[in-house]
Amino acid sequence: MELRTVGSKYQGFIYDRAPRNVYWETTIACDLACQHCRASAIPHRDAAELTTEEGKALMRQVQELGSMLVLTGGDPLKRPDIRELIEYGRGLPIHVSITPSTTPMLQRDTVAKFHELGVTAMGVSLDGPTAEIHDGFRNVPGTFDYSMQALEWAREFRIPVQVNTTVTAHTLPHVAAMYELLRDTAAPPVRRWSLFLLVPVGRGSELDTPSADDVEKLFEWVYGISEEAPFRVGTTEAPHYRRFWIQQKLLGGMALEDVQARARQMAFGIRDGNGVIFVSHRGEVYPAGFLPHPLLGNVRNRSLVDIYRNSPELRALRDPGNYRGRCGRCDFKWVCGGSRARAYAMTGDALGEDPLCAYQPAVGPPDLPRGEAEDAVGDEVHQ
């Protein structure tokens, strides 16, 4: 892993040897029918899912990479072997996190078992501050109450929680009330609150995204409450918050060296295919769950280690020198790079600009080719 900048004073990490997180879509089955569902989940399991033994083989590859494994879905609890898989992964050992759906399948005993097995963290979805808003988004009554109960169980068994909130044009007005709910009633088990900026794929393609200006106002609000929040407030598929954060810190008088020293904490450079990788329930490998293009291979016949380290398509995604439009001209492209998933979903070009970024970089000459840029102004620090 390198910390590198080319033609920019803002450095970001390049995860060319191993991702920070491997996301495994353990199953496409789920009892919810969420409006934004990337997977367009269905009630029943797919017969072509990775088997238990294939899942264990994947875990051994994650161990070789040294990454964290995040078990997603669908709903991982729809797999009858999920406890066996977690126990196997922890025995290797690897760090394992899980994002179960908040349905009747998630019980107190389930969370107790997560604690017993040493699950690193649990993801809980909350998309509104009331049952009416949240359940309407998830399309199943009772899910709000199940989510709040899951937070109570996580508190009881001391399992760190990441609360995930999807930001659409419809849910954006309720974000401040969501913060107050988490701050006042759920703060002890909540380690991180992640605001996921909608990527219109799967069923989410029917939803409206906020405008770029709305997103900028959201960033301003996030920046303001982050100083007082009893948990970390972060963004997902919104890497341009790093650009906003840098701008605010510099305006406040922070030295550039001090900004750069926060690079790891602020996840500078992490984006689709760089620091994260996704494995579908059938073993297909993609740069990210919300970027199902291109198909990089299948863990049934090619090692995830080989795919991640040697795929030319991933190398192209990791190099901001290849980006086009505003992202290609941007001074912040090495720390941000824009959402590659959103660029692809909304423009059809995974190397294009992120439409939900309001920043207008200075107009200048096209980027130099990678080699020329390094010869002219290159700078790299190995970590």
PDB file of N, CA and C in Angstrom, residues 52-53 56 59 79-90 113 117:
ATOM      1  N   THR A  52     -20.747 -23.892   1.352  1.00  0.00           N
ATOM      2  CA  THR A  52     -20.022 -23.680   2.603  1.00  0.00           C
ATOM      3  C   THR A  52     -18.524 -23.811   2.393  1.00  0.00           C
ATOM      4  N   GLU A  53     -18.119 -24.860   1.701  1.00  0.00           N
ATOM      5  CA  GLU A  53     -16.686 -25.071   1.482  1.00  0.00           C
ATOM      6  C   GLU A  53     -16.088 -24.005   0.585  1.00  0.00           C
ATOM      7  N   LYS A  56     -15.550 -21.006   2.719  1.00  0.00           N
ATOM      8  CA  LYS A  56     -14.359 -21.145   3.553  1.00  0.00           C
ATOM      9  C   LYS A  56     -13.086 -20.918   2.734  1.00  0.00           C
ATOM     10  N   MET A  59     -12.624 -17.319   2.456  1.00  0.00           N
ATOM     11  CA  MET A  59     -12.104 -16.770   3.705  1.00  0.00           C
ATOM     12  C   MET A  59     -10.597 -16.954   3.816  1.00  0.00           C
ATOM     13  N   ARG A  79     -28.723 -17.759   5.307  1.00  0.00           N
ATOM     14  CA  ARG A  79     -27.870 -18.937   5.105  1.00  0.00           C
ATOM     15  C   ARG A  79     -27.829 -19.748   6.387  1.00  0.00           C
ATOM     16  N   PRO A  80     -28.232 -21.009   6.363  1.00  0.00           N
ATOM     17  CA  PRO A  80     -28.206 -21.821   7.585  1.00  0.00           C
ATOM     18  C   PRO A  80     -26.799 -22.093   8.104  1.00  0.00           C
ATOM     19  N   ASP A  81     -25.787 -21.894   7.244  1.00  0.00           N
ATOM     20  CA  ASP A  81     -24.407 -22.165   7.659  1.00  0.00           C
ATOM     21  C   ASP A  81     -23.673 -20.903   8.104  1.00  0.00           C
ATOM     22  N   ILE A  82     -24.385 -19.789   8.323  1.00  0.00           N
ATOM     23  CA  ILE A  82     -23.687 -18.532   8.571  1.00  0.00           C
ATOM     24  C   ILE A  82     -22.862 -18.575   9.850  1.00  0.00           C
ATOM     25  N   ARG A  83     -23.370 -19.240  10.892  1.00  0.00           N
ATOM     26  CA  ARG A  83     -22.586 -19.322  12.124  1.00  0.00           C
ATOM     27  C   ARG A  83     -21.332 -20.156  11.913  1.00  0.00           C
ATOM     28  N   GLU A  84     -21.472 -21.250  11.167  1.00  0.00           N
ATOM     29  CA  GLU A  84     -20.307 -22.084  10.869  1.00  0.00           C
ATOM     30  C   GLU A  84     -19.255 -21.283  10.106  1.00  0.00           C
ATOM     31  N   LEU A  85     -19.705 -20.460   9.167  1.00  0.00           N
ATOM     32  CA  LEU A  85     -18.768 -19.654   8.378  1.00  0.00           C
ATOM     33  C   LEU A  85     -18.066 -18.617   9.255  1.00  0.00           C
ATOM     34  N   ILE A  86     -18.824 -17.946  10.126  1.00  0.00           N
ATOM     35  CA  ILE A  86     -18.203 -16.961  11.009  1.00  0.00           C
ATOM     36  C   ILE A  86     -17.182 -17.633  11.924  1.00  0.00           C
ATOM     37  N   GLU A  87     -17.567 -18.766  12.490  1.00  0.00           N
ATOM     38  CA  GLU A  87     -16.658 -19.478  13.388  1.00  0.00           C
ATOM     39  C   GLU A  87     -15.383 -19.892  12.656  1.00  0.00           C
ATOM     40  N   TYR A  88     -15.529 -20.333  11.417  1.00  0.00           N
ATOM     41  CA  TYR A  88     -14.357 -20.731  10.640  1.00  0.00           C
ATOM     42  C   TYR A  88     -13.450 -19.521  10.378  1.00  0.00           C
ATOM     43  N   GLY A  89     -14.059 -18.423   9.957  1.00  0.00           N
ATOM     44  CA  GLY A  89     -13.268 -17.238   9.670  1.00  0.00           C
ATOM     45  C   GLY A  89     -12.530 -16.718  10.890  1.00  0.00           C
ATOM     46  N   ARG A  90     -13.199 -16.704  12.030  1.00  0.00           N
ATOM     47  CA  ARG A  90     -12.548 -16.217  13.242  1.00  0.00           C
ATOM     48  C   ARG A  90     -11.434 -17.149  13.688  1.00  0.00           C
ATOM     49  N   LYS A 113     -24.637 -14.798  19.982  1.00  0.00           N
ATOM     50  CA  LYS A 113     -23.719 -15.691  19.275  1.00  0.00           C
ATOM     51  C   LYS A 113     -22.647 -14.905  18.528  1.00  0.00           C
ATOM     52  N   LEU A 117     -18.697 -15.489  19.106  1.00  0.00           N
ATOM     53  CA  LEU A 117     -17.791 -15.836  18.007  1.00  0.00           C
ATOM     54  C   LEU A 117     -16.744 -14.763  17.753  1.00  0.00           C
TER      55      LEU A 117
END
